[in-house]
Amino acid sequence: MKLWVLAAILTICGTTGLMFTSCQSGARKSSSPEATDMITAASKAKDNERVLSLADSLEKAGKISKGESYYWQGHAHYQMGQREQAKSLWQEAIKVTENSTDANDLVYYAKSASYLTSQLCRYAEYAAALYTALPVINRLEKIECDTTCDYTNLLVFAGCCKAYFDKKDSTATDMLERAYRLHTDRIRQNASKKAYRDAMVGIINIAYIWNYVRGYEEGLTWTERMGDLMKEYKTLFADDENYIDKQWARYLIFYATSLEGMGRHDEAERAYGEYLQTRFSNTREGWTDANDYLTVANRWEEAADNYSSILEYLQKDLSVYSLDNIQRYLLKKYRSHQMLDQEELANMTARQICEVLDSAITNNRHLDASELQSIHERDMEIVKAEASSARQRQIYTGLVVAILIIAFTIYTVFRHRANLKLRKAHEELKVAYDQLEETTAQKAAIESDLRIASGIQMGMLPEKFPTRAERDDVQLYASLTPAKEVGGDLFDFYFRDEKLFFCIGDVSGKGVPASLFMAVTRSTFRTISAHESMPDRIVTIMNKTIADMNKNHMFVTLFVGVLDLPTGRLRYCNAGHDAPLLVGAGIGELPCDSNIPVGFMPTWKYSLQEAQIFTGTTIFLFTDGLTEAMDADNAQFQMERINDVASRALANQQQEPHQLIDQMTDAVHQFVGDAEQSDDLTMMAIQYIREQSDVLMRKNIVLANDTKEVPKLQTLVDEVCEAMEFDEKTSMQMRIAIEEAVVNVMDYAYPPGQRGEVTIEATSTDGCLKFTIIDSGKPFDPTVQAAVDTSLPARERRIGGLGIHIVRQMMDSINYERMDNLNVLTLKKNLK
Amino acid sequence: MKTTIQEQDGNVVAILEGSLDTAAAAETEKAMDPLNDVEGKDIIIDCTDLEYISSAGLRIFLGILQNVEEKGVHVYIKGVNAAVNDIFIITGFSNIFEFI
């Protein structure tokens, strides 16, 4: 709001200031007509002094323009015979108006130029005249002010000057013709006195110049035009006697001169005769003009007489000869006398000239000097006036600038204050925003952390569980319900070589670090158990691996179990975890050594435990999320309740893994109610359901650990295959598989050189054929050998590992158990 | 298990007859040893009458191949039956030997 007010004030101030400055510069755009009339009247009355004073004061009062003022001053000086001043002023006038486009200015531009040129021409300063006239003519033509009277006059003068310099100059003729046309057009448009008179002046000048430069033919043409014009004038304005008389007289003289020049004496004489009858012929001017003819006609006597008359006349009027008079009259008189061979008179005239020349020159000099001084004074005045007006302009500009600065300062101050307030508000906002941002970021970080952690956790868990149709030896199910903040629980299981490897665990801590740790734990479990079948070995190695890379001092409680599916033998190792429940004949806890959680001490040796799982029993594993599940009153679920639920399930014959876990889940949910889950809730249930099938066939053989015994082995295999009614291909497969397995045992079970025994037993049930290879050598598990890469080229192939590879390919399953100091390797072929 | 080594059409041919099981491996290895010194010619192992081969036998073949390969000698296996072919495929040996 304030802004607009300030801007308005500024604009007003600025404009006013500018207006002031422009007023004083004097470049007023239009003159007042009353002023011009006043001066014109004074001029007509030949009151030159008054003209001068009027011009000056009216200009200062701003009633007339500078151009007009200078023009009138020049005119007045000219009338007073002060040629130099006139010249200088008219030049000034031209200067101040030459670049203007104002109509009024242009009038005085043309007028001043016209008068100046005419004066210059009159005093034979033809070069200066041309120099003055031509630019003006060009400018007037350019801005299309080329039909004015003054322009026409300029054309006439310029043309005459050109003709003077070169009477064959075609541009001169063009200009003069153009001027003539302009005059006649004007007359045609408006046959006024003024139009005629202007035309006359022009034509007279032209005619005169042609005669003067002895272009008598052209002179004649122009003179005749002059004559025609006068005739017209006579008809129209018959009562303007004096003017008619004068102009007619002049026409006659020019006519006579031209005729004489062209050699037409008689006609010329006749014209002169007519001339003598005019009143004008008897005036000083008339005598002067007559002499133009007389000198051309070589009528020197008459010319001389005329000059004497003139001089007599002049002596009466003038007290002093000027250079002008001397040239005009005395010199001409002298020439006339000369032409007439009037020696005495010529000498007299010469003496006269000498006498008066000195004072005339001095006078002229004085005149010049005084004129120059006046001019100089006037110039000084002009300069002073300019200076003062310039100063005034400066003052006003200064004022305007000062106002602008003040206004700007005020504006800036207000703006600044507003800015400060704004900035302060902005700062406060920024602080608030930063706080908000931080909080939001923290929240977002937490949330994204949680999402990441959750993603990691859930991605790590097995999703599919084998169905009844897929496996007839074990059933299992597990569930993990994560808490809002990921708790790091894990479980895993997989089958390898007729064993179920499984684990359950709980990582300390929460969030992303916990879930990462959990991921590491799981992958370590898988990697190590691929080569280790003993849980204690598995856990020991896992512990070392994890403890070594555990900078954050995290740890994980873990339970690892390996269930041998053919026999139901469970081997396990507990690392600080809750002991699982066995739900079978009754409810009981699996006896567990507590050991220590994994990740603490890299050197801890974990203990191995074993148990026999009977068909139908379910192993129930869980984390402390179950035991410590809290309700709204912070009471915990606890072991008792778990036992209760399990008992109930058992009683209802619902100890199948999925059923059991569902029941447990329901019970927990009921208990916890609306309270928020504080920790991950993880449960896993494994039920051993293997039924012992009836054995249909049993054969065995005992061999020494010498590969030479292999043929005996072959005999057994052949017998078995025959009994099983295998086809050739299958028999071959059996043969090589058994051979490779047995040879393997023979080679590695006993120390080299030591003799030992290898028992091979073949049994068949309804579903499968089984070969069991038993030896009493050192513990050796062929199933953990590294896999063979069959795609390697010859150079890179290793000799070892082929045997087991072949066995795996040929048989449906291979299972190793260490039982009572015996290595028991079982190879199975499914029959259905 | 019978092993015979001959020259045929500028190639060295090893004819195997019988079952190359682990028991027979040591003996067969000895019998096939001369093949390791073959140079400038190709080796053809004729398995037409080979009923059976165990990993021990495969090892012998691999050994020979690794020894003569750098000399630019080719080892071709000829006339394997279904069972033996199976073994070759399972163990990936079908990729490293050329069969004719």
Tab-separated table of N, CA and C in Angstrom, chain A residues 79-168:
chain	number	residue	atom	x	y	z
A	79	GLN	N	17.745	47.097	-41.615
A	79	GLN	CA	17.114	48.358	-41.992
A	79	GLN	C	17.971	49.545	-41.557
A	80	MET	N	18.670	49.359	-40.442
A	80	MET	CA	19.528	50.450	-39.938
A	80	MET	C	20.882	50.432	-40.611
A	81	GLY	N	21.045	49.581	-41.581
A	81	GLY	CA	22.296	49.537	-42.331
A	81	GLY	C	23.392	48.795	-41.593
A	82	GLN	N	23.055	48.186	-40.466
A	82	GLN	CA	24.101	47.470	-39.704
A	82	GLN	C	24.151	46.032	-40.211
A	83	ARG	N	24.874	45.952	-41.333
A	83	ARG	CA	24.828	44.686	-42.076
A	83	ARG	C	25.416	43.528	-41.285
A	84	GLU	N	26.542	43.831	-40.627
A	84	GLU	CA	27.191	42.739	-39.900
A	84	GLU	C	26.308	42.192	-38.798
A	85	GLN	N	25.692	43.133	-38.049
A	85	GLN	CA	24.805	42.696	-36.961
A	85	GLN	C	23.633	41.883	-37.517
A	86	ALA	N	23.118	42.428	-38.629
A	86	ALA	CA	21.981	41.728	-39.249
A	86	ALA	C	22.391	40.311	-39.607
A	87	LYS	N	23.572	40.275	-40.262
A	87	LYS	CA	24.068	38.955	-40.693
A	87	LYS	C	24.196	38.010	-39.498
A	88	SER	N	24.862	38.523	-38.451
A	88	SER	CA	25.114	37.683	-37.282
A	88	SER	C	23.808	37.212	-36.644
A	89	LEU	N	22.853	38.129	-36.538
A	89	LEU	CA	21.589	37.740	-35.904
A	89	LEU	C	20.808	36.750	-36.725
A	90	TRP	N	20.790	37.003	-38.043
A	90	TRP	CA	20.074	36.041	-38.874
A	90	TRP	C	20.740	34.674	-38.812
A	91	GLN	N	22.090	34.685	-38.706
A	91	GLN	CA	22.787	33.400	-38.561
A	91	GLN	C	22.405	32.707	-37.263
A	92	GLU	N	22.306	33.512	-36.187
A	92	GLU	CA	21.840	32.971	-34.908
A	92	GLU	C	20.472	32.349	-35.044
A	93	ALA	N	19.617	33.149	-35.726
A	93	ALA	CA	18.237	32.689	-35.892
A	93	ALA	C	18.213	31.334	-36.588
A	94	ILE	N	19.016	31.264	-37.648
A	94	ILE	CA	19.078	29.991	-38.386
A	94	ILE	C	19.577	28.874	-37.460
A	95	LYS	N	20.604	29.211	-36.708
A	95	LYS	CA	21.193	28.184	-35.829
A	95	LYS	C	20.187	27.635	-34.824
A	96	VAL	N	19.424	28.546	-34.178
A	96	VAL	CA	18.522	28.042	-33.128
A	96	VAL	C	17.288	27.347	-33.678
A	97	THR	N	17.055	27.525	-34.962
A	97	THR	CA	15.831	26.913	-35.499
A	97	THR	C	16.102	25.786	-36.467
A	98	GLU	N	17.388	25.612	-36.813
A	98	GLU	CA	17.589	24.680	-37.923
A	98	GLU	C	17.217	23.229	-37.604
A	99	ASN	N	17.285	22.833	-36.306
A	99	ASN	CA	16.933	21.439	-36.010
A	99	ASN	C	15.531	21.281	-35.459
A	100	SER	N	14.799	22.408	-35.463
A	100	SER	CA	13.457	22.328	-34.891
A	100	SER	C	12.478	21.732	-35.895
A	101	THR	N	11.395	21.194	-35.366
A	101	THR	CA	10.317	20.747	-36.247
A	101	THR	C	9.046	21.530	-35.981
A	102	ASP	N	9.184	22.511	-35.155
A	102	ASP	CA	8.010	23.333	-34.833
A	102	ASP	C	7.709	24.250	-36.012
A	103	ALA	N	6.456	24.386	-36.355
A	103	ALA	CA	6.042	25.158	-37.532
A	103	ALA	C	6.489	26.614	-37.429
A	104	ASN	N	6.284	27.175	-36.271
A	104	ASN	CA	6.640	28.575	-36.035
A	104	ASN	C	8.128	28.787	-36.222
A	105	ASP	N	8.891	27.887	-35.633
A	105	ASP	CA	10.350	27.977	-35.769
A	105	ASP	C	10.760	27.934	-37.228
A	106	LEU	N	10.106	27.032	-37.964
A	106	LEU	CA	10.500	26.849	-39.356
A	106	LEU	C	10.212	28.090	-40.186
A	107	VAL	N	9.162	28.771	-39.846
A	107	VAL	CA	8.850	30.024	-40.582
A	107	VAL	C	10.023	30.968	-40.474
A	108	TYR	N	10.484	31.126	-39.245
A	108	TYR	CA	11.571	32.104	-39.049
A	108	TYR	C	12.892	31.570	-39.529
A	109	TYR	N	12.998	30.258	-39.550
A	109	TYR	CA	14.174	29.608	-40.132
A	109	TYR	C	14.273	29.989	-41.598
A	110	ALA	N	13.195	29.781	-42.303
A	110	ALA	CA	13.181	30.082	-43.741
A	110	ALA	C	13.333	31.583	-43.989
A	111	LYS	N	12.604	32.339	-43.204
A	111	LYS	CA	12.647	33.797	-43.366
A	111	LYS	C	14.050	34.348	-43.161
A	112	SER	N	14.644	33.907	-42.069
A	112	SER	CA	15.991	34.414	-41.753
A	112	SER	C	16.955	34.017	-42.845
A	113	ALA	N	16.846	32.779	-43.259
A	113	ALA	CA	17.745	32.317	-44.311
A	113	ALA	C	17.541	33.120	-45.576
A	114	SER	N	16.283	33.319	-45.915
A	114	SER	CA	15.951	34.050	-47.132
A	114	SER	C	16.523	35.462	-47.096
A	115	TYR	N	16.302	36.171	-45.995
A	115	TYR	CA	16.806	37.540	-45.885
A	115	TYR	C	18.305	37.582	-45.886
A	116	LEU	N	18.881	36.653	-45.181
A	116	LEU	CA	20.347	36.622	-45.119
A	116	LEU	C	20.937	36.370	-46.491
A	117	THR	N	20.366	35.419	-47.167
A	117	THR	CA	20.851	35.115	-48.511
A	117	THR	C	20.699	36.312	-49.434
A	118	SER	N	19.552	36.949	-49.302
A	118	SER	CA	19.301	38.107	-50.171
A	118	SER	C	20.309	39.196	-49.900
A	119	GLN	N	20.598	39.437	-48.623
A	119	GLN	CA	21.594	40.467	-48.295
A	119	GLN	C	22.949	40.096	-48.864
A	120	LEU	N	23.310	38.821	-48.667
A	120	LEU	CA	24.617	38.383	-49.153
A	120	LEU	C	24.706	38.548	-50.659
A	121	CYS	N	23.626	38.183	-51.329
A	121	CYS	CA	23.612	38.328	-52.796
A	121	CYS	C	23.764	39.777	-53.193
A	122	ARG	N	23.025	40.619	-52.460
A	122	ARG	CA	23.025	42.036	-52.784
A	122	ARG	C	24.422	42.615	-52.744
A	123	TYR	N	25.183	42.127	-51.737
A	123	TYR	CA	26.545	42.663	-51.612
A	123	TYR	C	27.539	41.728	-52.242
A	124	ALA	N	27.069	40.996	-53.192
A	124	ALA	CA	27.908	40.148	-54.055
A	124	ALA	C	28.707	39.110	-53.285
A	125	GLU	N	28.239	38.773	-52.092
A	125	GLU	CA	28.935	37.679	-51.382
A	125	GLU	C	28.267	36.375	-51.784
A	126	TYR	N	28.474	36.071	-53.089
A	126	TYR	CA	27.704	34.970	-53.678
A	126	TYR	C	28.050	33.629	-53.045
A	127	ALA	N	29.325	33.435	-52.717
A	127	ALA	CA	29.722	32.162	-52.122
A	127	ALA	C	29.061	31.968	-50.768
A	128	ALA	N	29.148	33.002	-49.938
A	128	ALA	CA	28.532	32.926	-48.607
A	128	ALA	C	27.038	32.689	-48.719
A	129	ALA	N	26.450	33.386	-49.735
A	129	ALA	CA	25.002	33.243	-49.922
A	129	ALA	C	24.654	31.799	-50.238
A	130	LEU	N	25.401	31.257	-51.171
A	130	LEU	CA	25.156	29.859	-51.547
A	130	LEU	C	25.354	28.941	-50.346
A	131	TYR	N	26.404	29.194	-49.621
A	131	TYR	CA	26.727	28.406	-48.431
A	131	TYR	C	25.607	28.451	-47.398
A	132	THR	N	25.005	29.611	-47.278
A	132	THR	CA	23.879	29.752	-46.343
A	132	THR	C	22.635	29.065	-46.883
A	133	ALA	N	22.398	29.330	-48.207
A	133	ALA	CA	21.111	28.918	-48.770
A	133	ALA	C	20.970	27.417	-48.947
A	134	LEU	N	21.988	26.797	-49.465
A	134	LEU	CA	21.847	25.378	-49.834
A	134	LEU	C	21.418	24.466	-48.675
A	135	PRO	N	22.061	24.533	-47.478
A	135	PRO	CA	21.613	23.635	-46.400
A	135	PRO	C	20.167	23.865	-46.023
A	136	VAL	N	19.795	25.158	-46.063
A	136	VAL	CA	18.427	25.470	-45.676
A	136	VAL	C	17.452	24.897	-46.691
A	137	ILE	N	17.816	25.066	-47.963
A	137	ILE	CA	16.948	24.519	-49.012
A	137	ILE	C	16.791	23.010	-48.817
A	138	ASN	N	17.927	22.344	-48.571
A	138	ASN	CA	17.879	20.897	-48.389
A	138	ASN	C	16.988	20.492	-47.224
A	139	ARG	N	17.169	21.222	-46.126
A	139	ARG	CA	16.387	20.853	-44.938
A	139	ARG	C	14.904	21.074	-45.170
A	140	LEU	N	14.612	22.209	-45.788
A	140	LEU	CA	13.196	22.503	-46.025
A	140	LEU	C	12.590	21.457	-46.953
A	141	GLU	N	13.377	21.049	-47.931
A	141	GLU	CA	12.866	20.034	-48.847
A	141	GLU	C	12.655	18.731	-48.092
A	142	LYS	N	13.600	18.433	-47.228
A	142	LYS	CA	13.530	17.160	-46.484
A	142	LYS	C	12.297	17.084	-45.614
A	143	ILE	N	12.005	18.191	-44.925
A	143	ILE	CA	10.831	18.135	-44.056
A	143	ILE	C	9.591	18.641	-44.754
A	144	GLU	N	9.718	18.764	-46.053
A	144	GLU	CA	8.571	19.080	-46.895
A	144	GLU	C	7.917	20.412	-46.575
A	145	CYS	N	8.796	21.400	-46.314
A	145	CYS	CA	8.259	22.764	-46.150
A	145	CYS	C	8.659	23.557	-47.363
A	146	ASP	N	8.631	22.870	-48.506
A	146	ASP	CA	9.245	23.484	-49.674
A	146	ASP	C	8.241	24.122	-50.623
A	147	THR	N	7.270	24.731	-50.067
A	147	THR	CA	6.405	25.512	-50.950
A	147	THR	C	6.230	26.932	-50.429
A	148	THR	N	6.942	27.219	-49.335
A	148	THR	CA	6.779	28.576	-48.786
A	148	THR	C	7.469	29.581	-49.668
A	149	CYS	N	7.066	30.764	-49.426
A	149	CYS	CA	7.629	31.912	-50.132
A	149	CYS	C	9.108	31.990	-49.924
A	150	ASP	N	9.473	31.874	-48.690
A	150	ASP	CA	10.882	32.034	-48.355
A	150	ASP	C	11.715	30.954	-49.015
A	151	TYR	N	11.146	29.781	-49.056
A	151	TYR	CA	11.858	28.704	-49.724
A	151	TYR	C	12.069	29.056	-51.187
A	152	THR	N	11.021	29.569	-51.789
A	152	THR	CA	11.121	29.949	-53.194
A	152	THR	C	12.208	30.995	-53.383
A	153	ASN	N	12.205	31.943	-52.461
A	153	ASN	CA	13.236	32.981	-52.562
A	153	ASN	C	14.615	32.386	-52.455
A	154	LEU	N	14.757	31.454	-51.535
A	154	LEU	CA	16.050	30.801	-51.359
A	154	LEU	C	16.475	30.125	-52.655
A	155	LEU	N	15.490	29.500	-53.258
A	155	LEU	CA	15.784	28.843	-54.523
A	155	LEU	C	16.314	29.866	-55.537
A	156	VAL	N	15.615	30.993	-55.575
A	156	VAL	CA	16.003	32.042	-56.530
A	156	VAL	C	17.424	32.480	-56.261
A	157	PHE	N	17.687	32.753	-54.998
A	157	PHE	CA	19.024	33.256	-54.677
A	157	PHE	C	20.083	32.212	-54.962
A	158	ALA	N	19.790	30.982	-54.527
A	158	ALA	CA	20.763	29.914	-54.762
A	158	ALA	C	21.012	29.750	-56.246
A	159	GLY	N	19.925	29.765	-57.008
A	159	GLY	CA	20.057	29.637	-58.456
A	159	GLY	C	20.883	30.760	-59.049
A	160	CYS	N	20.591	31.968	-58.578
A	160	CYS	CA	21.348	33.122	-59.086
A	160	CYS	C	22.818	33.010	-58.766
A	161	CYS	N	23.098	32.568	-57.530
A	161	CYS	CA	24.517	32.428	-57.146
A	161	CYS	C	25.200	31.412	-58.040
A	162	LYS	N	24.514	30.324	-58.234
A	162	LYS	CA	25.105	29.289	-59.083
A	162	LYS	C	25.358	29.831	-60.484
A	163	ALA	N	24.335	30.578	-60.986
A	163	ALA	CA	24.466	31.138	-62.329
A	163	ALA	C	25.642	32.114	-62.388
A	164	TYR	N	25.810	32.818	-61.301
A	164	TYR	CA	26.927	33.784	-61.244
A	164	TYR	C	28.247	33.057	-61.380
A	165	PHE	N	28.339	31.928	-60.703
A	165	PHE	CA	29.613	31.201	-60.749
A	165	PHE	C	29.815	30.487	-62.072
A	166	ASP	N	28.715	30.022	-62.618
A	166	ASP	CA	28.841	29.303	-63.885
A	166	ASP	C	27.519	29.399	-64.588
A	167	LYS	N	27.455	30.351	-65.599
A	167	LYS	CA	26.148	30.574	-66.170
A	167	LYS	C	25.671	29.405	-67.024
A	168	LYS	N	26.549	28.403	-67.165
A	168	LYS	CA	26.090	27.221	-67.883
A	168	LYS	C	25.639	26.120	-66.918
